[in-house]
Amino acid sequence: MVKLRITVTLKKTVEDSEGDSVKKALKLLGYEGVKEVRAGKIYFITLVKGSKKTGKEFCEKLLANPVINECVVDD
Amino acid sequence: MVKLRITVTLKKTVEDSEGDSVKKALKLLGYEGVKEVRAGKIYFITLVKGSKKTGKEFCEKLLANPVINECVVDD
Amino acid sequence: MIEEEVSTIISVIGKSKEELANISKKLHLGLSAEEMSLISSYFKNEGRDPTDVEVQAIAQAWSEHCSYKSSKIHLKKYIFGIGREKVVALGDAGLVSLDDDTAIAFKMESHNHPSAIEPYGGAATGVGGILRDILSMGAQPIAVTDFLYFGTKKVKGFPDPKFIEGGVVAGIRDYGNRVGIPTVSGGIVYSEMFSPNVLVNVGCVGVVDKKKIRSSAITEPGIVLIVAGGKTGRDGIHGVNMASAVIESGEEDITTVQLGSPITKEPLIHAVLEANEKNLLFALKDLGGGGLSSVVGEMLEAGGMGGKVYLEKVPLKEASMKPWEIWISESQERMLLAVKKENVNSVLGIMEDWDITSSVIGESENGNRLRIFYNGAKVLDLESQFMTSPKLYERPSLIEEKRIVQYLPSFPNNFAKLLLGMISDRNVRTREQVVRQYDHTVRGSTVIGPLAGIVGSEGPTDASVIRPNWNKVNGVAISHGSNPFYSKIDPYSGGKAAVDETVRNLISVGAEPLGFSDCLNSGNPEKHKVMGEFVEMVKGMHDSAYSLDIPFVSGNVSFYNEAGRRRIPTFPTILGVGKVEDIRGAITPDFKDPANDIYLVGLPTTDLAGSLYFRRLKKDGGRVPYSDPRTLKGRGWNLLNAMRSGTVNSAHDVSDGGIATTISEMTVGSEIGAALDVSALGLRTDFALFSEPQSSWIVEVRSGREKEFVKYMGEDAIFLGQTQQSALAITRGEDKILTVDIDQIRKKWKRGYE
Amino acid sequence: MEEGIRVNREVKVAIIVMEGTNNEEEAYQSFKHSEATPEIIHLKKLEDRKKKLSGYDIVCFPGGFSAGDYVRAGAVMAARIKSSLMRDMEEFVESGRPVIGSCNGFQTLVELGLVPNVDGDGRLEAALAPNMSNRFEARTVYLKINRGNSLFLREFKEGEVIKLPIAHSEGRFITRDKEVLGKIIKNRMNVVSYVDGSGKEAGYPWNPNGSEHNIAGIANKNGNVLGLMPHPERVFYKYTESDWTREINGTGMGNRFFTSAVQFVREKF
Ligand SMILES: Nc1ncnc2c1ncn2[C@@H]1O[C@H](COP(=O)(O)OP(=O)(O)O)[C@@H](O)[C@H]1O
Ligand SMILES: [Mg+2]
């Protein structure tokens, strides 16, 4: 059994409205010291067999768009 | 500067429709060995100052609904 | 004079053509050597070389996307002059009249190139941009529309078509749903012709009190310029230049990718409309292609004014931006408001109330020069007229004479199977997997949406109807027409067919057509054949619209859809709006009751080129169906009168798959079938059932009103049979042609969904 | 279809919005056409104390995508209210005056702990999770009315089956535990439930999101707060119901929710 954690975020160069909106909300809740929020998606995937490479394939084929996303696979 | 990583997922007891649909999509792409996919959100938060405790407060006040979510803070 | 610290001087005076071309390339200006020479001689006259801000500004204004330099001559000749007396106003969107007080503002636009690179953001910002065009007229958006063309096979170096489709639909969904404007109409065409050149044509319709229509012209000095909405960033720089060239591969320059921010736009719509309602806006325009540069220039030029702008006052996302970047950035969700001095504080106050960033950035002046400053230094000083009037091209065109080869298919032996195949065809079957992801009831004014019929088993509609004012009974009908299959064979007839379909769809719901907007999709206009197709297309559109006396009030041209060495056919998507006098009389296609008479309004044809029937046989031959606008006008308006007098229960226009699929679709949203005899249609049975005659409808007549109906329609109505319970049965005199259960039809139509 | 004449006492409605709230127009019109006096109020004005809830008779949280629904539907709106005006909100609810939230407004009420609130301690007892279909669902649904003591449902017959539009991607009603669900049912707080055309409980797409016990809408114990995923404000008139061309007579289904509440205020306050 292989467990992968795949994190998909927006590239630094792409504006993150979700992150910005969380930042704004936290500020309004009184947290003045929030400098930056970047939001992303995370997938915990259990495979009968496979490797980090399989995870990379998932990024390419389904989970991320290379034009805007970064996709990190951890095992 | 403090950097927090906050991961919000559905509790194990709550059916994860997004995870299920990713699993289904991966199967359609020919990956038979996918046993389980759980999907979640991840926030990378930079604070001028604060700690893991501040992150926990973010979970409680905004990022998670305890009825369905789990919220993990890493620094 | 110009100081060097904040902007770079670009040396163009005395340079050779070759050197000028290189400068254009290096700075991503997208200008030809010839255009660069014009710039060079302009500055020779000024006695100095330009700054980077100046050349970038000119390049924006002169891009194909902003200037229509390859198409304008033809648009002027064929499109702009029609039905002028029916146009209420022209601008970022065009306006026609709904009633004494209200005008309808509408426009279609393509977002093809951005969507090919990043489908989600490309489609989302397409919706954002078209909403701003409607807002620019002071109008309240009431509907968003999307016509999409997806490829069916993977092309090396480009993303999978499934991935593109998912991204485009999600982008439209997430943007449209979040701004709270219903996405109610559109279309989807699947064809190899769109691999890998996906097309995303989006439209928006709005309404405005005629007394509150705003123009974008600044006609007085001392008018203050306010930028409101999103902040300005590096995103979207050189977007227009990109849309004016052929894409080489799937991955492109990152700075042009944007995702859009609907929750910035949503309050901006409210705030701008509130300011307009209170008569606080002198003029306004949206920031789209070319950014501040295009908009400030065009607003001043339109009113014969000059002006000055202070770039350091523009709210930025990134402090390190260079002046030229600020000036041409295409960051989303921004509007430029031109406001009289005494109203500035009120306008800023309204923005503040809605939690929107806004800032005064400059003002208009007498004269014809535009001057831009950055922290005290002058970085641009130009005649706005020079910027906004690029060289127009009458590019050479070649019209190919095609030989018509006839093709006669062998007579089908199983009509039921044939019909069910057509109903489940990708280009016919339900679009629920898409339209149910779009909120089509938000605003509580959707009288007819994309689906209608019994709850839980709805069928397709032809046009949507929105009731813009809860205190009135009239409605705005919205529909589209497009047939790239016909256009590919014959661009002239394809142009006419698109107009015909748009009008048919509007009449189907009981609406009188009022106006069109168009998205003209094409390839590289520098190719003579492509330009030839373009001219043929606009001629076809002209001939139809001229006969009908219905204006094109807005639109857009998208050339260079030629990625991966494959090019799309040259064809229009047309958005039409119409008026429903009383929404309580609006009509949907689902059959209403058994034992009612069914008529064909129209005549089947022997022209089958491009039809679904031939496409499924993978055959080509003969001509594409012929649309005669005079027939359309006669029949269509007679049918409209028959509808208004209450003789019609249900109506559906004949399109892909012909009479047989049309009738089948009418059974989907009801529990009712039909028993028909097609002998009266003449022709071979397959031609009678599957040909796609233009200007035709299937109509269920209200019981007891048959005579009246026939009186309205005269010889244009051919009796086919009656509605009945549960099955669709077609005969030809004594011969049984087919019998299918309507549950089976519904199942086939729903294929791939649920 | 004419605008109604104002009768008796003015009934003031606070329609609370922030960026991304986008159903306020139809909510506004629905109240206006129910002879009330609605006002659209930006949350900022309440936070800044420029407006106070106590000046109103009805509070309405309209649908939409407040703050883009980016964290979780309704979460940002609820967090802001909790941090700045929860006391006012609670007082309003305790006073017995009507509070309605549809769609995003329902999500906000749940996140605020104002419904179901079976234990009355304001702890979160429920959530609206992503639809089981994992996609946005826009369709008309059949709903069974279990009136309970909801003041919004006074004009319906017990057990009546009605049709309303839905349009959401996070509508799966989930309770904290069996106990909460049990109390909801026992107290007859599950006042609106998804059913099929014949009035029976059924699966997808009749239950469009996979809600527990087919719950589409829920009232608080006292009956003055109603949260529901469907949109009564979008079918105030018959002519915006999706199948009206098949069934032309009658008034809009949504109408009765609003007139019930406005009448209630006129009678009781
Ligand atoms: N991409 C889309 N977005 C919104 N509405 C759509 C889309 N595609 C189809 N529709 C709507 O669904 C209905 C049925 O579509 P379709 O069968 O293509 O109609 P037609 O054959 O009349 O062109 C129409 O009301 C159309 O406007
Ligand atoms: Mg049609």
JSON list of C-alpha atoms in Angstrom, two decimals, chain A residues 10 13-15 17 21 24 65 67-68, chain C residues 117-118 163 235 254 257 259-260 317 355:
[
{"chain": "A", "resi": 10, "resn": "LEU", "atom": "CA", "xyz": [-1.37, 28.33, -7.93]},
{"chain": "A", "resi": 13, "resn": "THR", "atom": "CA", "xyz": [2.70, 34.58, -10.67]},
{"chain": "A", "resi": 14, "resn": "VAL", "atom": "CA", "xyz": [-1.02, 33.81, -10.75]},
{"chain": "A", "resi": 15, "resn": "GLU", "atom": "CA", "xyz": [-3.37, 35.81, -8.60]},
{"chain": "A", "resi": 17, "resn": "SER", "atom": "CA", "xyz": [-8.51, 35.23, -5.18]},
{"chain": "A", "resi": 21, "resn": "SER", "atom": "CA", "xyz": [-10.31, 36.57, 0.32]},
{"chain": "A", "resi": 24, "resn": "LYS", "atom": "CA", "xyz": [-9.19, 39.84, 4.04]},
{"chain": "A", "resi": 65, "resn": "ASN", "atom": "CA", "xyz": [-2.79, 22.60, -15.14]},
{"chain": "A", "resi": 67, "resn": "VAL", "atom": "CA", "xyz": [0.14, 26.78, -17.02]},
{"chain": "A", "resi": 68, "resn": "ILE", "atom": "CA", "xyz": [-1.14, 27.98, -13.66]},
{"chain": "C", "resi": 117, "resn": "ILE", "atom": "CA", "xyz": [-3.94, 28.28, -23.27]},
{"chain": "C", "resi": 118, "resn": "GLU", "atom": "CA", "xyz": [-5.69, 28.18, -19.91]},
{"chain": "C", "resi": 163, "resn": "PHE", "atom": "CA", "xyz": [-9.45, 18.70, -20.15]},
{"chain": "C", "resi": 235, "resn": "ASP", "atom": "CA", "xyz": [-1.20, 39.87, -15.28]},
{"chain": "C", "resi": 254, "resn": "ILE", "atom": "CA", "xyz": [2.67, 33.31, -18.45]},
{"chain": "C", "resi": 257, "resn": "VAL", "atom": "CA", "xyz": [-2.84, 34.17, -17.94]},
{"chain": "C", "resi": 259, "resn": "LEU", "atom": "CA", "xyz": [-8.21, 33.73, -13.63]},
{"chain": "C", "resi": 260, "resn": "GLY", "atom": "CA", "xyz": [-10.57, 36.63, -12.92]},
{"chain": "C", "resi": 317, "resn": "LYS", "atom": "CA", "xyz": [-0.90, 44.78, -6.97]},
{"chain": "C", "resi": 355, "resn": "ASP", "atom": "CA", "xyz": [-15.96, 47.92, -0.30]}
]
